[in-house]
Amino acid sequence: MNILLLGSGGREHALAWKMTQSPACTKLFIAPGNAGTAQHGTNVNIGVSDFAAIRDFCLDNEITMVVPGSEEPLVNGIYDYFKQDETLRHIPVIGPSTEGAKLEGSKAFAKEFMLRHNIPTAAYREFSADNFEEGVAYLRQHSQPIVLKADGLAAGKGVVITSDHEEAVKEFEEMIKSAKFGDAGRKVVIEQFLTGIECSVFVLTDGKNYQLLPVAKDYKRIGEGDTGLNTGGMGAVSPVPFANQPFMAQVEEQIIRPTVEGLAAENIIYQGFIFFGLISVDGAPHVIEYNCRMGDPETEVVMPRLQNDLLELFAAVPGQQLDKLQVYEDPRAATTVMLVSGGYPEAYEKGMEITGIPEPAKDQLVFHAGTKADGDKVLTNGGRVLAITSLASDLQVALAHSKQTAERISFGGKYYRRDIGYEFVS
Ligand code: AMP
Ligand code: GLY
């Protein structure tokens, strides 16, 4: 297979690393990629949503499969773009149709879908300019904390949780009247606050069947003890001790199956990853959000624990043959610790030279996120820079190993959380 992978983060490096282990991988191209993906294939300078350039590239290079890493091209409609083009139609795109990608692209769509299919999630109301005053009155009497979600993609910033009624009203007004998160954000979901512990569940579906991948938990806040600003993700662990067999049986029965069957019943084409952002409320799983792609940094622990040939799984998707395969998980624990640029998630500098990156080993991998090659050097090129993944007999040993390597790698302004997985280690 000649594959085109879209994206440039740690998730894409992990996917590139995994796909090139398959004997079915003839050539791998990554658009636009980073210094890490370049170790596994050829980076090409095309944006993930430049569909016309992607089309020409696929035809010129006899691409036989497209794997979008991030949500952006999926929400922008890459699946439908390929299906509607005579010359591209035969190339599978691992992802949902434009309608299916709304599970991530529109909070209101996702909530309505869950309501229709009786999938456990926080109770909610939806407001727009049409019922703005009603929304303000609703907010003023709402119990605290209040959760507001702008409808569209908002680069991870569209969720506001506050215990201050006036702040909630101000945010609501900015979302609807000043389009703080763009036009899509003019619709706002206000939902019940759920208390519990979160985890990330991933499936690959062919639209009829699905295969469950290793479960992970990510750490979104910049500061230790889950404090400070939200980030793209500071680390992850897999497996997740509380996501045990009874919990996962409920997840499959109440959440995964109704989602896959609900999509099929509504004729929404979906042939790719579904990421269920879950919260366990006293052991009962609820959906916090859907994403239409793998998580980052979760992919950096999920792929190392997946023992299957990933391309064999992907190849079974277009013909709806996933039920013929079985997923095998490495029994070892995996952890990843993200090294970030000083100042992230606010302003930070780029172009710092990185030294001390170890060679990949059986039990340790360094995935590049925001990096760029400059001759023989590797420079920082983003907020999240490197994900240090370790595999070991348990989370504690793996975390110690990730942290040891985090210490040895150097670049100006380096920061990382030392407490990834803190709930699960003594
Ligand atoms: P989202 O962008 O939907 O993933 O939301 C970002 C984060 O906000 C989630 O990972 C949760 O930690 C938190 N969150 C979102 N919705 C709720 C809710 N209803 N109750 C409690 N926390 C929530
Ligand atoms: N780690 C969460 C995400 O990828 O959205």
Tab-separated table of C-alpha atoms and ligand atoms in Angstrom:
chain	number	residue	atom	x	y	z
A	1	MET	CA	0.000	0.000	0.000
A	2	ASN	CA	1.071	3.575	-0.653
A	3	ILE	CA	-0.211	5.629	2.225
A	4	LEU	CA	-0.728	9.325	2.769
A	5	LEU	CA	-0.950	10.277	6.449
A	6	LEU	CA	-2.239	13.771	7.264
A	7	GLY	CA	-0.931	15.718	10.269
A	8	SER	CA	2.217	16.774	12.079
A	9	GLY	CA	1.935	15.884	15.765
A	10	GLY	CA	3.021	13.149	18.144
A	11	ARG	CA	-0.085	11.196	17.161
A	12	GLU	CA	1.015	11.166	13.534
A	13	HIS	CA	4.552	10.101	14.448
A	14	ALA	CA	3.096	7.201	16.445
A	15	LEU	CA	0.800	6.235	13.547
A	16	ALA	CA	3.695	6.464	11.082
A	17	TRP	CA	5.884	4.318	13.350
A	18	LYS	CA	3.121	1.730	13.653
A	19	MET	CA	2.068	1.610	9.998
A	20	THR	CA	5.602	1.175	8.683
A	21	GLN	CA	5.990	-1.996	10.761
A	22	SER	CA	3.428	-3.608	8.477
A	23	PRO	CA	4.721	-5.699	5.572
A	24	ALA	CA	1.826	-4.202	3.586
A	25	CYS	CA	3.354	-0.720	3.754
A	26	THR	CA	5.152	0.008	0.481
A	27	LYS	CA	5.501	3.778	0.757
A	28	LEU	CA	4.456	6.249	3.435
A	29	PHE	CA	4.079	9.971	2.872
A	30	ILE	CA	3.197	12.410	5.639
A	31	ALA	CA	1.663	15.817	4.975
A	32	PRO	CA	3.086	17.986	6.409
A	33	GLY	CA	4.815	15.783	9.063
A	34	ASN	CA	7.632	16.646	11.456
A	35	ALA	CA	11.232	15.593	12.145
A	36	GLY	CA	9.982	12.324	13.664
A	37	THR	CA	7.669	11.264	10.844
A	38	ALA	CA	10.577	11.860	8.427
A	39	GLN	CA	12.307	8.856	10.034
A	40	HIS	CA	9.541	6.585	8.718
A	41	GLY	CA	8.533	8.078	5.397
A	42	THR	CA	8.640	11.149	3.220
A	43	ASN	CA	7.260	14.445	4.490
A	44	VAL	CA	5.429	16.463	1.871
A	45	ASN	CA	4.694	20.125	2.250
A	46	ILE	CA	0.907	20.090	1.884
A	47	GLY	CA	-1.637	21.390	4.396
A	48	VAL	CA	-4.080	18.854	5.855
A	49	SER	CA	-7.095	20.676	4.423
A	50	ASP	CA	-5.640	21.603	1.030
A	51	PHE	CA	-7.845	19.049	-0.713
A	52	ALA	CA	-6.901	20.075	-4.249
A	53	ALA	CA	-3.181	19.595	-3.511
A	54	ILE	CA	-3.926	16.318	-1.695
A	55	ARG	CA	-5.881	15.122	-4.736
A	56	ASP	CA	-3.006	15.867	-7.134
A	57	PHE	CA	-0.503	14.248	-4.788
A	58	CYS	CA	-2.584	11.073	-4.477
A	59	LEU	CA	-2.929	10.723	-8.231
A	60	ASP	CA	0.741	11.502	-8.969
A	61	ASN	CA	2.000	9.052	-6.331
A	62	GLU	CA	-0.504	6.227	-6.736
A	63	ILE	CA	-1.699	6.558	-3.148
A	64	THR	CA	-3.913	3.642	-2.121
A	65	MET	CA	-5.038	4.827	1.322
A	66	VAL	CA	-5.427	8.174	3.121
A	67	VAL	CA	-5.190	8.304	6.914
A	68	PRO	CA	-6.234	11.654	8.420
A	69	GLY	CA	-4.650	12.087	11.855
A	70	SER	CA	-6.432	15.192	13.096
A	71	GLU	CA	-10.088	16.232	12.995
A	72	GLU	CA	-9.548	19.238	10.778
A	73	PRO	CA	-9.596	17.554	7.344
A	74	LEU	CA	-12.400	15.220	8.491
A	75	VAL	CA	-14.662	18.014	9.725
A	76	ASN	CA	-13.793	19.931	6.539
A	77	GLY	CA	-15.103	16.994	4.504
A	78	ILE	CA	-12.159	15.022	3.120
A	79	TYR	CA	-14.094	11.744	3.138
A	80	ASP	CA	-16.911	13.138	0.970
A	81	TYR	CA	-14.403	14.967	-1.243
A	82	PHE	CA	-12.772	11.634	-2.134
A	83	LYS	CA	-16.074	9.785	-2.618
A	84	GLN	CA	-17.452	12.502	-4.899
A	85	ASP	CA	-14.397	12.549	-7.176
A	86	GLU	CA	-14.412	9.986	-9.979
A	87	THR	CA	-10.605	9.638	-9.915
A	88	LEU	CA	-10.267	9.396	-6.114
A	89	ARG	CA	-13.308	7.308	-5.226
A	90	HIS	CA	-11.333	4.037	-5.119
A	91	ILE	CA	-8.935	5.350	-2.443
A	92	PRO	CA	-10.171	4.562	1.079
A	93	VAL	CA	-10.060	7.415	3.572
A	94	ILE	CA	-9.895	6.106	7.145
A	95	GLY	CA	-12.412	8.415	8.781
A	96	PRO	CA	-16.052	9.430	8.890
A	97	SER	CA	-18.082	11.203	6.224
A	98	THR	CA	-18.676	14.930	6.757
A	99	GLU	CA	-21.961	14.100	8.494
A	100	GLY	CA	-20.239	11.571	10.782
A	101	ALA	CA	-17.474	14.035	11.673
A	102	LYS	CA	-20.177	16.273	13.174
A	103	LEU	CA	-19.978	14.031	16.235
A	104	GLU	CA	-16.859	16.087	16.952
A	105	GLY	CA	-17.514	19.189	14.839
A	106	SER	CA	-20.831	20.098	16.475
A	107	LYS	CA	-21.507	19.694	20.189
A	108	ALA	CA	-25.236	20.227	19.543
A	109	PHE	CA	-25.274	17.468	16.888
A	110	ALA	CA	-23.457	15.093	19.260
A	111	LYS	CA	-25.850	15.819	22.140
A	112	GLU	CA	-28.928	15.342	19.934
A	113	PHE	CA	-27.470	12.072	18.591
A	114	MET	CA	-26.880	10.775	22.138
A	115	LEU	CA	-30.389	11.764	23.164
A	116	ARG	CA	-31.885	9.933	20.156
A	117	HIS	CA	-29.952	6.768	20.985
A	118	ASN	CA	-30.291	6.855	24.731
A	119	ILE	CA	-26.535	7.152	25.297
A	120	PRO	CA	-25.647	8.339	28.818
A	121	THR	CA	-24.331	11.924	28.862
A	122	ALA	CA	-24.821	15.103	30.901
A	123	ALA	CA	-28.306	16.666	30.708
A	124	TYR	CA	-28.241	19.822	28.582
A	125	ARG	CA	-30.053	22.671	26.840
A	126	GLU	CA	-29.100	24.293	23.571
A	127	PHE	CA	-29.276	28.058	22.942
A	128	SER	CA	-28.608	30.466	20.071
A	129	ALA	CA	-29.377	34.095	19.178
A	130	ASP	CA	-33.017	33.075	18.756
A	131	ASN	CA	-33.488	32.257	22.429
A	132	PHE	CA	-30.642	34.326	23.874
A	133	GLU	CA	-32.664	35.948	26.690
A	134	GLU	CA	-34.066	32.591	27.720
A	135	GLY	CA	-30.472	31.319	27.849
A	136	VAL	CA	-29.395	34.165	30.144
A	137	ALA	CA	-32.306	33.464	32.502
A	138	TYR	CA	-31.481	29.740	32.395
A	139	LEU	CA	-27.837	30.441	33.279
A	140	ARG	CA	-28.739	32.742	36.187
A	141	GLN	CA	-30.710	29.998	37.939
A	142	HIS	CA	-28.346	27.125	36.959
A	143	SER	CA	-26.683	25.109	39.716
A	144	GLN	CA	-22.885	25.429	39.915
A	145	PRO	CA	-20.510	24.699	38.378
A	146	ILE	CA	-21.890	25.624	34.967
A	147	VAL	CA	-20.538	24.010	31.773
A	148	LEU	CA	-20.814	26.023	28.532
A	149	LYS	CA	-19.750	24.576	25.206
A	150	ALA	CA	-19.453	26.504	21.957
A	151	ASP	CA	-20.943	24.368	19.203
A	152	GLY	CA	-18.140	24.183	16.601
A	153	LEU	CA	-14.440	23.292	16.628
A	154	ALA	CA	-12.665	25.800	18.859
A	155	ALA	CA	-9.101	24.433	19.041
A	156	GLY	CA	-9.859	22.859	22.409
A	157	LYS	CA	-10.878	26.195	23.934
A	158	GLY	CA	-14.623	26.110	23.418
A	159	VAL	CA	-15.502	24.644	26.833
A	160	VAL	CA	-15.919	26.986	29.786
A	161	ILE	CA	-16.549	25.649	33.290
A	162	THR	CA	-17.303	28.272	35.915
A	163	SER	CA	-18.913	28.654	39.315
A	164	ASP	CA	-19.632	32.324	38.718
A	165	HIS	CA	-23.053	33.092	37.222
A	166	GLU	CA	-22.020	36.485	35.863
A	167	GLU	CA	-18.902	35.028	34.219
A	168	ALA	CA	-21.102	32.361	32.637
A	169	VAL	CA	-23.448	35.023	31.267
A	170	LYS	CA	-20.478	37.057	29.934
A	171	GLU	CA	-18.989	34.005	28.171
A	172	PHE	CA	-22.403	33.085	26.795
A	173	GLU	CA	-22.863	36.580	25.412
A	174	GLU	CA	-19.382	36.590	23.856
A	175	MET	CA	-20.000	33.208	22.219
A	176	ILE	CA	-23.384	34.143	20.768
A	177	LYS	CA	-23.208	37.891	20.153
A	178	SER	CA	-19.496	38.442	19.438
A	179	ALA	CA	-18.871	35.024	17.827
A	180	LYS	CA	-15.892	34.423	20.159
A	181	PHE	CA	-15.473	30.962	18.632
A	182	GLY	CA	-16.618	31.846	15.136
A	183	ASP	CA	-20.035	31.452	13.607
A	184	ALA	CA	-20.342	27.787	14.556
A	185	GLY	CA	-19.904	28.815	18.201
A	186	ARG	CA	-22.993	31.020	18.040
A	187	LYS	CA	-24.867	27.932	19.176
A	188	VAL	CA	-24.102	27.050	22.803
A	189	VAL	CA	-24.721	23.891	24.785
A	190	ILE	CA	-25.179	24.395	28.531
A	191	GLU	CA	-24.838	21.163	30.415
A	192	GLN	CA	-24.891	19.560	33.803
A	193	PHE	CA	-21.487	19.271	35.479
A	194	LEU	CA	-20.484	15.658	36.018
A	195	THR	CA	-18.104	14.642	38.785
A	196	GLY	CA	-15.862	11.659	38.229
A	197	ILE	CA	-12.701	10.380	36.640
A	198	GLU	CA	-12.135	10.550	32.882
A	199	CYS	CA	-10.716	8.117	30.349
A	200	SER	CA	-10.387	7.861	26.584
A	201	VAL	CA	-11.868	4.880	24.765
A	202	PHE	CA	-11.080	4.282	21.104
A	203	VAL	CA	-12.642	2.059	18.502
A	204	LEU	CA	-11.976	1.526	14.841
A	205	THR	CA	-15.281	0.969	13.052
A	206	ASP	CA	-16.127	-0.085	9.505
A	207	GLY	CA	-19.683	1.212	9.896
A	208	LYS	CA	-21.033	-2.197	10.861
A	209	ASN	CA	-18.465	-3.787	13.168
A	210	TYR	CA	-15.930	-2.273	15.499
A	211	GLN	CA	-12.724	-3.240	17.249
A	212	LEU	CA	-11.856	-1.843	20.649
A	213	LEU	CA	-8.308	-0.491	21.076
A	214	PRO	CA	-6.393	-0.185	24.374
A	215	VAL	CA	-7.990	2.315	26.786
A	216	ALA	CA	-5.975	5.377	27.834
A	217	LYS	CA	-6.168	8.400	30.104
A	218	ASP	CA	-4.689	11.755	29.247
A	219	TYR	CA	-3.697	14.725	31.415
A	220	LYS	CA	-4.856	18.002	29.916
A	221	ARG	CA	-3.816	20.666	32.410
A	222	ILE	CA	-0.399	22.332	32.269
A	223	GLY	CA	0.267	22.129	36.013
A	224	GLU	CA	0.909	19.245	38.359
A	225	GLY	CA	-2.122	18.059	40.295
A	226	ASP	CA	-4.290	18.926	37.252
A	227	THR	CA	-4.046	22.684	37.784
A	228	GLY	CA	-3.685	25.657	35.450
A	229	LEU	CA	-4.609	26.098	31.816
A	230	ASN	CA	-5.834	23.388	29.493
A	231	THR	CA	-3.345	22.119	26.931
A	232	GLY	CA	-3.451	19.692	24.034
A	233	GLY	CA	-2.340	17.011	26.511
A	234	MET	CA	0.691	16.684	28.800
A	235	GLY	CA	0.911	12.912	29.026
A	236	ALA	CA	-1.066	9.692	28.985
A	237	VAL	CA	-1.198	6.217	30.456
A	238	SER	CA	-2.590	2.875	29.269
A	239	PRO	CA	-4.174	0.708	30.569
A	240	VAL	CA	-6.453	2.643	32.931
A	241	PRO	CA	-6.892	0.720	36.176
A	242	PHE	CA	-10.510	1.778	36.820
A	243	ALA	CA	-11.562	0.881	33.261
A	244	ASN	CA	-11.873	-2.743	34.307
A	245	GLN	CA	-13.977	-5.475	32.757
A	246	PRO	CA	-17.328	-4.527	34.417
A	247	PHE	CA	-16.823	-0.859	33.492
A	248	MET	CA	-15.891	-1.691	29.897
A	249	ALA	CA	-18.859	-4.055	29.582
A	250	GLN	CA	-21.128	-1.078	30.392
A	251	VAL	CA	-19.192	1.127	27.980
A	252	GLU	CA	-19.689	-1.362	25.160
A	253	GLU	CA	-23.343	-2.012	25.878
A	254	GLN	CA	-24.525	1.516	26.697
A	255	ILE	CA	-22.169	3.645	24.624
A	256	ILE	CA	-20.127	1.979	21.877
A	257	ARG	CA	-22.771	-0.325	20.397
A	258	PRO	CA	-25.570	2.272	20.437
A	259	THR	CA	-23.202	4.745	18.765
A	260	VAL	CA	-22.082	2.415	15.957
A	261	GLU	CA	-25.623	1.091	15.466
A	262	GLY	CA	-27.112	4.600	15.699
A	263	LEU	CA	-24.803	5.881	12.961
A	264	ALA	CA	-25.725	2.943	10.723
A	265	ALA	CA	-29.466	3.336	11.446
A	266	GLU	CA	-29.252	7.009	10.447
A	267	ASN	CA	-27.280	6.134	7.292
A	268	ILE	CA	-24.326	8.194	8.457
A	269	ILE	CA	-21.227	6.745	6.817
A	270	TYR	CA	-18.493	6.222	9.358
A	271	GLN	CA	-15.377	4.174	8.582
A	272	GLY	CA	-12.665	5.269	10.962
A	273	PHE	CA	-11.782	5.936	14.558
A	274	ILE	CA	-14.308	6.991	17.178
A	275	PHE	CA	-12.831	8.516	20.333
A	276	PHE	CA	-15.192	8.407	23.289
A	277	GLY	CA	-14.183	10.934	25.956
A	278	LEU	CA	-15.788	9.314	28.994
A	279	ILE	CA	-16.303	10.169	32.628
A	280	SER	CA	-17.050	7.525	35.232
A	281	VAL	CA	-19.671	8.875	37.611
A	282	ASP	CA	-19.517	6.434	40.539
A	283	GLY	CA	-18.704	3.641	38.106
A	284	ALA	CA	-21.332	4.611	35.516
A	285	PRO	CA	-19.799	5.733	32.203
A	286	HIS	CA	-21.089	8.946	30.561
A	287	VAL	CA	-19.939	10.546	27.310
A	288	ILE	CA	-18.262	13.937	27.787
A	289	GLU	CA	-17.420	14.260	24.110
A	290	TYR	CA	-16.956	12.398	20.865
A	291	ASN	CA	-13.959	12.926	18.632
A	292	CYS	CA	-13.694	11.568	15.107
A	293	ARG	CA	-9.986	10.659	15.302
A	294	MET	CA	-7.437	9.232	17.701
A	295	GLY	CA	-6.361	11.268	20.732
A	296	ASP	CA	-3.047	13.014	21.154
A	297	PRO	CA	-1.104	12.071	23.344
A	298	GLU	CA	-3.211	8.918	23.844
A	299	THR	CA	-2.076	7.498	20.471
A	300	GLU	CA	1.485	7.552	21.798
A	301	VAL	CA	0.496	4.908	24.390
A	302	VAL	CA	-2.265	3.114	22.453
A	303	MET	CA	-0.189	2.269	19.340
A	304	PRO	CA	2.758	0.852	21.309
A	305	ARG	CA	0.315	-1.457	23.162
A	306	LEU	CA	-1.506	-2.575	20.016
A	307	GLN	CA	0.054	-5.816	18.836
A	308	ASN	CA	-1.864	-6.017	15.561
A	309	ASP	CA	-0.687	-4.986	12.145
A	310	LEU	CA	-2.459	-1.613	11.942
A	311	LEU	CA	-2.658	-1.742	8.147
A	312	GLU	CA	-4.380	-5.102	8.331
A	313	LEU	CA	-7.015	-3.461	10.535
A	314	PHE	CA	-7.307	-0.472	8.164
A	315	ALA	CA	-7.539	-2.733	5.113
A	316	ALA	CA	-10.574	-4.476	6.657
A	317	VAL	CA	-12.493	-1.196	7.010
A	318	PRO	CA	-13.702	-0.370	3.462
A	319	GLY	CA	-15.187	-3.858	2.910
A	320	GLN	CA	-16.696	-4.017	6.428
A	321	GLN	CA	-14.596	-7.034	7.379
A	322	LEU	CA	-13.433	-5.915	10.831
A	323	ASP	CA	-15.394	-8.724	12.480
A	324	LYS	CA	-12.947	-11.178	10.894
A	325	LEU	CA	-10.079	-9.790	12.961
A	326	GLN	CA	-9.244	-9.704	16.617
A	327	VAL	CA	-7.298	-7.051	18.513
A	328	TYR	CA	-4.323	-8.110	20.634
A	329	GLU	CA	-3.038	-5.875	23.430
A	330	ASP	CA	0.444	-5.913	24.888
A	331	PRO	CA	-0.077	-6.790	28.556
A	332	ARG	CA	2.585	-4.258	29.537
A	333	ALA	CA	1.706	-0.757	30.726
A	334	ALA	CA	2.596	2.253	28.571
A	335	THR	CA	3.113	5.838	29.701
A	336	THR	CA	3.983	8.950	27.794
A	337	VAL	CA	5.331	12.204	29.190
A	338	MET	CA	5.154	15.281	26.971
A	339	LEU	CA	8.038	17.725	26.907
A	340	VAL	CA	6.713	21.194	26.106
A	341	SER	CA	8.137	24.633	25.345
A	342	GLY	CA	8.371	27.082	28.255
A	343	GLY	CA	5.301	29.328	28.288
A	344	TYR	CA	3.002	26.810	26.555
A	345	PRO	CA	-0.047	26.824	26.271
A	346	GLU	CA	0.424	30.589	26.063
A	347	ALA	CA	3.225	32.309	24.111
A	348	TYR	CA	6.452	30.310	23.717
A	349	GLU	CA	9.591	30.403	21.604
A	350	LYS	CA	10.440	28.055	18.747
A	351	GLY	CA	13.734	27.069	17.125
A	352	MET	CA	15.524	25.746	20.250
A	353	GLU	CA	18.009	22.975	19.527
A	354	ILE	CA	17.069	19.621	21.085
A	355	THR	CA	19.830	17.296	22.304
A	356	GLY	CA	19.936	13.965	24.091
A	357	ILE	CA	17.136	12.157	22.220
A	358	PRO	CA	17.872	8.439	22.768
A	359	GLU	CA	17.744	5.813	20.031
A	360	PRO	CA	14.428	3.888	20.003
A	361	ALA	CA	14.534	0.767	22.173
A	362	LYS	CA	12.200	-2.169	22.728
A	363	ASP	CA	10.706	-0.509	25.774
A	364	GLN	CA	11.078	3.164	24.930
A	365	LEU	CA	10.111	5.383	22.011
A	366	VAL	CA	10.388	9.120	21.594
A	367	PHE	CA	7.634	10.502	19.387
A	368	HIS	CA	8.101	13.932	17.875
A	369	ALA	CA	5.299	16.480	18.114
A	370	GLY	CA	6.436	20.080	17.495
A	371	THR	CA	9.855	19.491	15.961
A	372	LYS	CA	11.594	20.368	12.737
A	373	ALA	CA	14.798	19.052	11.195
A	374	ASP	CA	17.513	21.595	10.398
A	375	GLY	CA	20.394	19.750	8.733
A	376	ASP	CA	21.608	17.299	11.371
A	377	LYS	CA	19.904	19.200	14.157
A	378	VAL	CA	16.396	18.875	15.520
A	379	LEU	CA	14.733	22.118	16.594
A	380	THR	CA	11.603	22.834	18.631
A	381	ASN	CA	8.751	23.918	16.405
A	382	GLY	CA	5.647	23.969	18.593
A	383	GLY	CA	4.253	23.990	22.116
A	384	ARG	CA	4.235	20.243	22.582
A	385	VAL	CA	7.669	19.052	21.481
A	386	LEU	CA	8.345	15.374	22.261
A	387	ALA	CA	6.328	12.527	23.779
A	388	ILE	CA	8.454	10.047	25.705
A	389	THR	CA	6.747	6.680	25.755
A	390	SER	CA	7.888	3.802	27.950
A	391	LEU	CA	6.612	0.253	28.238
A	392	ALA	CA	7.085	-1.743	31.427
A	393	SER	CA	5.495	-4.367	33.641
A	394	ASP	CA	3.470	-1.693	35.452
A	395	LEU	CA	2.641	2.011	35.231
A	396	GLN	CA	4.998	2.964	38.036
A	397	VAL	CA	8.087	1.501	36.362
A	398	ALA	CA	7.081	2.885	32.968
A	399	LEU	CA	6.572	6.375	34.427
A	400	ALA	CA	9.942	6.310	36.160
A	401	HIS	CA	11.566	5.376	32.852
A	402	SER	CA	9.733	8.144	30.910
A	403	LYS	CA	10.788	10.713	33.519
A	404	GLN	CA	14.415	9.550	33.494
A	405	THR	CA	14.578	10.138	29.758
A	406	ALA	CA	12.694	13.446	30.102
A	407	GLU	CA	15.559	14.614	32.331
A	408	ARG	CA	18.215	13.606	29.799
A	409	ILE	CA	16.740	15.419	26.830
A	410	SER	CA	17.591	19.129	26.685
A	411	PHE	CA	16.240	22.209	24.972
A	412	GLY	CA	15.808	25.826	26.072
A	413	GLY	CA	12.658	26.288	28.183
A	414	LYS	CA	11.863	22.554	28.521
A	415	TYR	CA	8.969	21.791	30.894
A	416	TYR	CA	7.076	18.617	31.709
A	417	ARG	CA	4.711	17.287	34.334
A	418	ARG	CA	6.318	14.885	36.784
A	419	ASP	CA	2.994	13.572	38.045
A	420	ILE	CA	1.464	11.895	34.976
A	421	GLY	CA	-0.528	8.860	36.173
A	422	TYR	CA	-0.457	10.104	39.775
A	423	GLU	CA	-3.817	8.522	40.695
A	424	PHE	CA	-2.529	5.097	39.799
A	425	VAL	CA	0.877	4.949	41.476
A	426	SER	CA	1.806	4.955	45.117
B	1	AMP	P1	-14.276	18.827	25.851
B	1	AMP	O1	-13.649	19.872	24.998
B	1	AMP	O2	-15.703	18.551	25.568
B	1	AMP	O3	-13.389	17.613	25.951
B	1	AMP	O4	-14.214	19.369	27.344
B	1	AMP	C1	-12.975	19.687	27.930
B	1	AMP	C2	-12.927	19.177	29.326
B	1	AMP	O5	-13.926	19.816	30.119
B	1	AMP	C3	-13.232	17.687	29.460
B	1	AMP	O6	-12.131	16.874	29.244
B	1	AMP	C4	-13.711	17.616	30.881
B	1	AMP	O7	-12.612	17.560	31.773
B	1	AMP	C5	-14.414	18.928	31.084
B	1	AMP	N1	-15.879	18.760	30.913
B	1	AMP	C6	-16.580	18.885	29.776
B	1	AMP	N2	-17.887	18.673	29.989
B	1	AMP	C7	-18.027	18.412	31.305
B	1	AMP	C8	-19.143	18.115	32.146
B	1	AMP	N3	-20.371	18.060	31.675
B	1	AMP	N4	-18.889	17.877	33.449
B	1	AMP	C9	-17.634	17.949	33.949
B	1	AMP	N5	-16.563	18.241	33.211
B	1	AMP	C10	-16.729	18.461	31.897
B	2	GLY	N1	-6.060	14.136	24.235
B	2	GLY	C1	-7.334	14.622	23.901
B	2	GLY	C2	-7.543	14.857	22.474
B	2	GLY	O1	-6.822	14.402	21.627
B	2	GLY	O2	-8.529	15.524	22.142
